[in-house]
Amino acid sequence: MAIKVAVLMGSDSDLGIMENTFKALKEFKIRFDVKVLSAHRTPHQVVRYIKAAEKKGVKVFIAGAGGAAHLAGVVASHTVLPVIGVPIDATPLKGLDALLATCQMPPGVPVATVAVGKMGAYNAGLLAVQCLAIADRKLARALVQYKKTMVSTVVAKDKKVQKTIKK
Ligand code: RP5
């Protein structure tokens, strides 16, 4: 199966968070590429990577970065493929800096920005799966099943809570 998703991160220090993106992609058996590249420290390599990924058949980019997090925005400026941005809590501003830098894009260059940190990183993977599922019925069915499982999980949690409070 071809690589459909490219996951970029600004530094190796983002890996612990971005592993949550890998988790979501793996749950749906999506093959993905991972690359550490920085919008500020390796600007030319970022552009080269995007072009090579497009040629390889990548359909969605995910970019995680902290601080002045311009990685997702820069990726979006060089492609017409969907770009999902993951703001990472890497500075004393606790991710608020990265959130604003990732989501406050000018009209014409959208970045689908998820929540700061690991919840957002997981959802970025899931959102990429949802993008791919538009043209993949099997994947769409797997997503429907995923939602059903979520329902049963919450129902089971409720049962547990109900038992606990009746004691
Ligand atoms: C950002 O700066 C990276 O995405 C990372 O979140 C943060 C710190 O990078 P390092 O100094 O750990 O390389 O560009």
PDB file of C-alpha atoms and ligand atoms in Angstrom:
ATOM      1  CA  MET A   1       0.000   0.000   0.000  1.00  0.00           C
ATOM      2  CA  ALA A   2       1.292   3.469  -0.907  1.00  0.00           C
ATOM      3  CA  ILE A   3       2.260   6.116   1.616  1.00  0.00           C
ATOM      4  CA  LYS A   4      -0.740   8.469   1.876  1.00  0.00           C
ATOM      5  CA  VAL A   5       0.180  10.717   4.812  1.00  0.00           C
ATOM      6  CA  ALA A   6       3.338  12.687   5.534  1.00  0.00           C
ATOM      7  CA  VAL A   7       3.952  13.656   9.160  1.00  0.00           C
ATOM      8  CA  LEU A   8       6.440  16.453   9.742  1.00  0.00           C
ATOM      9  CA  MET A   9       7.700  17.747  13.061  1.00  0.00           C
ATOM     10  CA  GLY A  10       9.852  20.755  13.846  1.00  0.00           C
ATOM     11  CA  SER A  11      12.279  18.886  16.088  1.00  0.00           C
ATOM     12  CA  ASP A  12      12.973  15.486  17.591  1.00  0.00           C
ATOM     13  CA  SER A  13      11.716  16.994  20.861  1.00  0.00           C
ATOM     14  CA  ASP A  14       8.195  16.910  19.319  1.00  0.00           C
ATOM     15  CA  LEU A  15       8.306  13.130  18.843  1.00  0.00           C
ATOM     16  CA  GLY A  16       6.665  12.198  22.156  1.00  0.00           C
ATOM     17  CA  ILE A  17       3.564  14.181  21.160  1.00  0.00           C
ATOM     18  CA  MET A  18       3.557  13.243  17.476  1.00  0.00           C
ATOM     19  CA  GLU A  19       3.606   9.547  18.384  1.00  0.00           C
ATOM     20  CA  ASN A  20      -0.097  10.039  19.116  1.00  0.00           C
ATOM     21  CA  THR A  21      -0.594  10.880  15.438  1.00  0.00           C
ATOM     22  CA  PHE A  22       1.189   7.661  14.466  1.00  0.00           C
ATOM     23  CA  LYS A  23      -1.111   5.766  16.846  1.00  0.00           C
ATOM     24  CA  ALA A  24      -4.274   6.997  15.090  1.00  0.00           C
ATOM     25  CA  LEU A  25      -2.857   6.282  11.632  1.00  0.00           C
ATOM     26  CA  LYS A  26      -1.749   2.798  12.669  1.00  0.00           C
ATOM     27  CA  GLU A  27      -5.223   2.037  14.069  1.00  0.00           C
ATOM     28  CA  PHE A  28      -6.532   2.413  10.510  1.00  0.00           C
ATOM     29  CA  LYS A  29      -3.496   0.737   8.898  1.00  0.00           C
ATOM     30  CA  ILE A  30      -2.496   3.904   7.028  1.00  0.00           C
ATOM     31  CA  ARG A  31       1.085   3.952   5.807  1.00  0.00           C
ATOM     32  CA  PHE A  32       2.855   7.211   6.560  1.00  0.00           C
ATOM     33  CA  ASP A  33       6.186   8.927   6.263  1.00  0.00           C
ATOM     34  CA  VAL A  34       7.794  10.791   9.173  1.00  0.00           C
ATOM     35  CA  LYS A  35      10.299  13.628   8.845  1.00  0.00           C
ATOM     36  CA  VAL A  36      11.947  16.100  11.221  1.00  0.00           C
ATOM     37  CA  LEU A  37      12.176  19.415   9.372  1.00  0.00           C
ATOM     38  CA  SER A  38      11.969  22.974  10.600  1.00  0.00           C
ATOM     39  CA  ALA A  39      10.300  25.921   8.858  1.00  0.00           C
ATOM     40  CA  HIS A  40      12.994  28.208  10.258  1.00  0.00           C
ATOM     41  CA  ARG A  41      16.080  26.013  10.527  1.00  0.00           C
ATOM     42  CA  THR A  42      15.721  24.004   7.292  1.00  0.00           C
ATOM     43  CA  PRO A  43      13.468  26.128   5.043  1.00  0.00           C
ATOM     44  CA  HIS A  44      14.757  24.794   1.696  1.00  0.00           C
ATOM     45  CA  GLN A  45      14.596  21.155   2.785  1.00  0.00           C
ATOM     46  CA  VAL A  46      10.950  21.642   3.795  1.00  0.00           C
ATOM     47  CA  VAL A  47      10.028  22.687   0.250  1.00  0.00           C
ATOM     48  CA  ARG A  48      12.011  19.823  -1.293  1.00  0.00           C
ATOM     49  CA  TYR A  49      10.338  17.331   1.022  1.00  0.00           C
ATOM     50  CA  ILE A  50       6.823  18.576   0.175  1.00  0.00           C
ATOM     51  CA  LYS A  51       7.462  18.269  -3.574  1.00  0.00           C
ATOM     52  CA  ALA A  52       8.937  14.761  -3.201  1.00  0.00           C
ATOM     53  CA  ALA A  53       6.029  13.666  -0.982  1.00  0.00           C
ATOM     54  CA  GLU A  54       3.486  14.921  -3.527  1.00  0.00           C
ATOM     55  CA  LYS A  55       5.271  12.934  -6.256  1.00  0.00           C
ATOM     56  CA  LYS A  56       5.180   9.821  -4.061  1.00  0.00           C
ATOM     57  CA  GLY A  57       1.374  10.125  -3.850  1.00  0.00           C
ATOM     58  CA  VAL A  58       0.952  11.618  -0.372  1.00  0.00           C
ATOM     59  CA  LYS A  59      -2.599  12.991   0.012  1.00  0.00           C
ATOM     60  CA  VAL A  60      -2.488  14.713   3.414  1.00  0.00           C
ATOM     61  CA  PHE A  61       0.239  16.528   5.326  1.00  0.00           C
ATOM     62  CA  ILE A  62       0.369  16.730   9.124  1.00  0.00           C
ATOM     63  CA  ALA A  63       2.813  19.154  10.724  1.00  0.00           C
ATOM     64  CA  GLY A  64       3.540  19.477  14.448  1.00  0.00           C
ATOM     65  CA  ALA A  65       5.645  22.254  15.923  1.00  0.00           C
ATOM     66  CA  GLY A  66       6.038  24.323  19.066  1.00  0.00           C
ATOM     67  CA  GLY A  67       6.849  27.963  19.802  1.00  0.00           C
ATOM     68  CA  ALA A  68       6.631  30.195  16.720  1.00  0.00           C
ATOM     69  CA  ALA A  69       5.099  27.214  14.967  1.00  0.00           C
ATOM     70  CA  HIS A  70       5.160  28.129  11.285  1.00  0.00           C
ATOM     71  CA  LEU A  71       5.779  24.632   9.926  1.00  0.00           C
ATOM     72  CA  ALA A  72       2.171  23.759   9.039  1.00  0.00           C
ATOM     73  CA  GLY A  73       1.615  27.195   7.480  1.00  0.00           C
ATOM     74  CA  VAL A  74       4.755  26.927   5.376  1.00  0.00           C
ATOM     75  CA  VAL A  75       3.741  23.462   4.201  1.00  0.00           C
ATOM     76  CA  ALA A  76       0.293  24.849   3.290  1.00  0.00           C
ATOM     77  CA  SER A  77       1.909  27.643   1.300  1.00  0.00           C
ATOM     78  CA  HIS A  78       3.637  25.085  -0.943  1.00  0.00           C
ATOM     79  CA  THR A  79       0.845  22.586  -1.601  1.00  0.00           C
ATOM     80  CA  VAL A  80      -2.839  22.380  -2.484  1.00  0.00           C
ATOM     81  CA  LEU A  81      -3.206  19.176  -0.443  1.00  0.00           C
ATOM     82  CA  PRO A  82      -4.918  19.415   2.972  1.00  0.00           C
ATOM     83  CA  VAL A  83      -2.583  20.371   5.810  1.00  0.00           C
ATOM     84  CA  ILE A  84      -3.320  19.587   9.449  1.00  0.00           C
ATOM     85  CA  GLY A  85      -1.378  21.526  12.079  1.00  0.00           C
ATOM     86  CA  VAL A  86      -0.572  20.231  15.554  1.00  0.00           C
ATOM     87  CA  PRO A  87       0.428  22.961  18.042  1.00  0.00           C
ATOM     88  CA  ILE A  88       2.918  21.647  20.584  1.00  0.00           C
ATOM     89  CA  ASP A  89       3.477  22.850  24.130  1.00  0.00           C
ATOM     90  CA  ALA A  90       7.230  23.498  23.986  1.00  0.00           C
ATOM     91  CA  THR A  91       7.746  26.874  25.681  1.00  0.00           C
ATOM     92  CA  PRO A  92       6.743  28.756  28.852  1.00  0.00           C
ATOM     93  CA  LEU A  93       3.616  29.893  26.915  1.00  0.00           C
ATOM     94  CA  LYS A  94       2.390  26.273  27.118  1.00  0.00           C
ATOM     95  CA  GLY A  95       1.367  25.893  23.487  1.00  0.00           C
ATOM     96  CA  LEU A  96      -0.701  29.047  23.172  1.00  0.00           C
ATOM     97  CA  ASP A  97       2.069  30.515  21.005  1.00  0.00           C
ATOM     98  CA  ALA A  98       2.080  27.433  18.765  1.00  0.00           C
ATOM     99  CA  LEU A  99      -1.733  27.346  18.617  1.00  0.00           C
ATOM    100  CA  LEU A 100      -1.970  30.925  17.384  1.00  0.00           C
ATOM    101  CA  ALA A 101       0.966  30.582  14.997  1.00  0.00           C
ATOM    102  CA  THR A 102      -0.581  27.440  13.508  1.00  0.00           C
ATOM    103  CA  CYS A 103      -4.214  28.472  13.215  1.00  0.00           C
ATOM    104  CA  GLN A 104      -4.131  32.204  12.446  1.00  0.00           C
ATOM    105  CA  MET A 105      -3.480  31.719   8.746  1.00  0.00           C
ATOM    106  CA  PRO A 106      -4.292  34.372   6.150  1.00  0.00           C
ATOM    107  CA  PRO A 107      -7.235  33.829   3.775  1.00  0.00           C
ATOM    108  CA  GLY A 108      -6.190  31.537   0.933  1.00  0.00           C
ATOM    109  CA  VAL A 109      -3.819  29.340   2.934  1.00  0.00           C
ATOM    110  CA  PRO A 110      -5.824  27.206   5.366  1.00  0.00           C
ATOM    111  CA  VAL A 111      -4.334  24.954   8.025  1.00  0.00           C
ATOM    112  CA  ALA A 112      -6.764  22.625   9.806  1.00  0.00           C
ATOM    113  CA  THR A 113      -5.527  23.196  13.338  1.00  0.00           C
ATOM    114  CA  VAL A 114      -6.193  20.663  16.085  1.00  0.00           C
ATOM    115  CA  ALA A 115      -5.892  21.009  19.866  1.00  0.00           C
ATOM    116  CA  VAL A 116      -2.546  21.603  21.580  1.00  0.00           C
ATOM    117  CA  GLY A 117      -0.619  18.501  22.553  1.00  0.00           C
ATOM    118  CA  LYS A 118      -1.344  14.801  22.483  1.00  0.00           C
ATOM    119  CA  MET A 119      -5.138  15.011  22.093  1.00  0.00           C
ATOM    120  CA  GLY A 120      -4.654  17.194  19.055  1.00  0.00           C
ATOM    121  CA  ALA A 121      -1.885  14.990  17.696  1.00  0.00           C
ATOM    122  CA  TYR A 122      -4.169  11.944  17.874  1.00  0.00           C
ATOM    123  CA  ASN A 123      -7.026  13.858  16.237  1.00  0.00           C
ATOM    124  CA  ALA A 124      -4.681  15.025  13.481  1.00  0.00           C
ATOM    125  CA  GLY A 125      -4.125  11.390  12.536  1.00  0.00           C
ATOM    126  CA  LEU A 126      -7.839  10.694  12.710  1.00  0.00           C
ATOM    127  CA  LEU A 127      -8.660  13.751  10.598  1.00  0.00           C
ATOM    128  CA  ALA A 128      -6.162  12.571   7.981  1.00  0.00           C
ATOM    129  CA  VAL A 129      -7.942   9.195   7.952  1.00  0.00           C
ATOM    130  CA  GLN A 130     -11.244  11.028   7.460  1.00  0.00           C
ATOM    131  CA  CYS A 131      -9.764  12.960   4.512  1.00  0.00           C
ATOM    132  CA  LEU A 132      -8.610   9.715   2.903  1.00  0.00           C
ATOM    133  CA  ALA A 133     -11.970   8.043   3.612  1.00  0.00           C
ATOM    134  CA  ILE A 134     -13.729  10.477   1.255  1.00  0.00           C
ATOM    135  CA  ALA A 135     -12.405   8.350  -1.611  1.00  0.00           C
ATOM    136  CA  ASP A 136     -12.134   5.014   0.198  1.00  0.00           C
ATOM    137  CA  ARG A 137     -15.312   3.163   1.197  1.00  0.00           C
ATOM    138  CA  LYS A 138     -13.496   0.551   3.266  1.00  0.00           C
ATOM    139  CA  LEU A 139     -11.866   3.274   5.332  1.00  0.00           C
ATOM    140  CA  ALA A 140     -15.203   5.087   5.688  1.00  0.00           C
ATOM    141  CA  ARG A 141     -16.750   1.851   7.033  1.00  0.00           C
ATOM    142  CA  ALA A 142     -13.856   1.472   9.494  1.00  0.00           C
ATOM    143  CA  LEU A 143     -14.526   5.017  10.734  1.00  0.00           C
ATOM    144  CA  VAL A 144     -18.210   4.232  11.263  1.00  0.00           C
ATOM    145  CA  GLN A 145     -17.173   1.176  13.291  1.00  0.00           C
ATOM    146  CA  TYR A 146     -14.724   3.345  15.256  1.00  0.00           C
ATOM    147  CA  LYS A 147     -17.569   5.696  16.251  1.00  0.00           C
ATOM    148  CA  LYS A 148     -19.751   2.728  17.290  1.00  0.00           C
ATOM    149  CA  THR A 149     -16.936   1.440  19.490  1.00  0.00           C
ATOM    150  CA  MET A 150     -16.636   4.887  21.078  1.00  0.00           C
ATOM    151  CA  VAL A 151     -20.326   4.768  21.958  1.00  0.00           C
ATOM    152  CA  SER A 152     -19.994   1.353  23.638  1.00  0.00           C
ATOM    153  CA  THR A 153     -16.923   2.543  25.535  1.00  0.00           C
ATOM    154  CA  VAL A 154     -18.787   5.529  26.979  1.00  0.00           C
ATOM    155  CA  VAL A 155     -21.832   3.369  27.802  1.00  0.00           C
ATOM    156  CA  ALA A 156     -19.533   0.949  29.676  1.00  0.00           C
ATOM    157  CA  LYS A 157     -17.929   3.862  31.559  1.00  0.00           C
ATOM    158  CA  ASP A 158     -21.358   5.132  32.548  1.00  0.00           C
ATOM    159  CA  LYS A 159     -22.352   1.686  33.875  1.00  0.00           C
ATOM    160  CA  LYS A 160     -19.192   1.617  35.969  1.00  0.00           C
ATOM    161  CA  VAL A 161     -19.881   5.088  37.386  1.00  0.00           C
ATOM    162  CA  GLN A 162     -23.510   4.170  38.135  1.00  0.00           C
ATOM    163  CA  LYS A 163     -22.349   1.083  40.075  1.00  0.00           C
ATOM    164  CA  THR A 164     -19.775   3.114  42.012  1.00  0.00           C
ATOM    165  CA  ILE A 165     -22.206   5.801  43.143  1.00  0.00           C
ATOM    166  CA  LYS A 166     -24.800   3.221  44.277  1.00  0.00           C
ATOM    167  CA  LYS A 167     -22.338   1.643  46.747  1.00  0.00           C
TER     168      LYS A 167
HETATM  169  C1  RP5 B   1      10.098  24.162  17.369  1.00  0.00           C
HETATM  170  O1  RP5 B   1      10.809  24.527  18.481  1.00  0.00           O
HETATM  171  C2  RP5 B   1      10.025  22.658  17.410  1.00  0.00           C
HETATM  172  O2  RP5 B   1       8.876  22.209  16.731  1.00  0.00           O
HETATM  173  C3  RP5 B   1       9.971  22.351  18.873  1.00  0.00           C
HETATM  174  O3  RP5 B   1       8.652  22.213  19.334  1.00  0.00           O
HETATM  175  C4  RP5 B   1      10.599  23.581  19.508  1.00  0.00           C
HETATM  176  C5  RP5 B   1      11.896  23.302  20.229  1.00  0.00           C
HETATM  177  O4  RP5 B   1      12.806  22.708  19.336  1.00  0.00           O
HETATM  178  P1  RP5 B   1      14.213  22.148  19.852  1.00  0.00           P
HETATM  179  O5  RP5 B   1      14.946  23.321  20.412  1.00  0.00           O
HETATM  180  O6  RP5 B   1      13.904  21.087  20.869  1.00  0.00           O
HETATM  181  O7  RP5 B   1      14.892  21.573  18.636  1.00  0.00           O
HETATM  182  O8  RP5 B   1      10.684  24.612  16.200  1.00  0.00           O
END
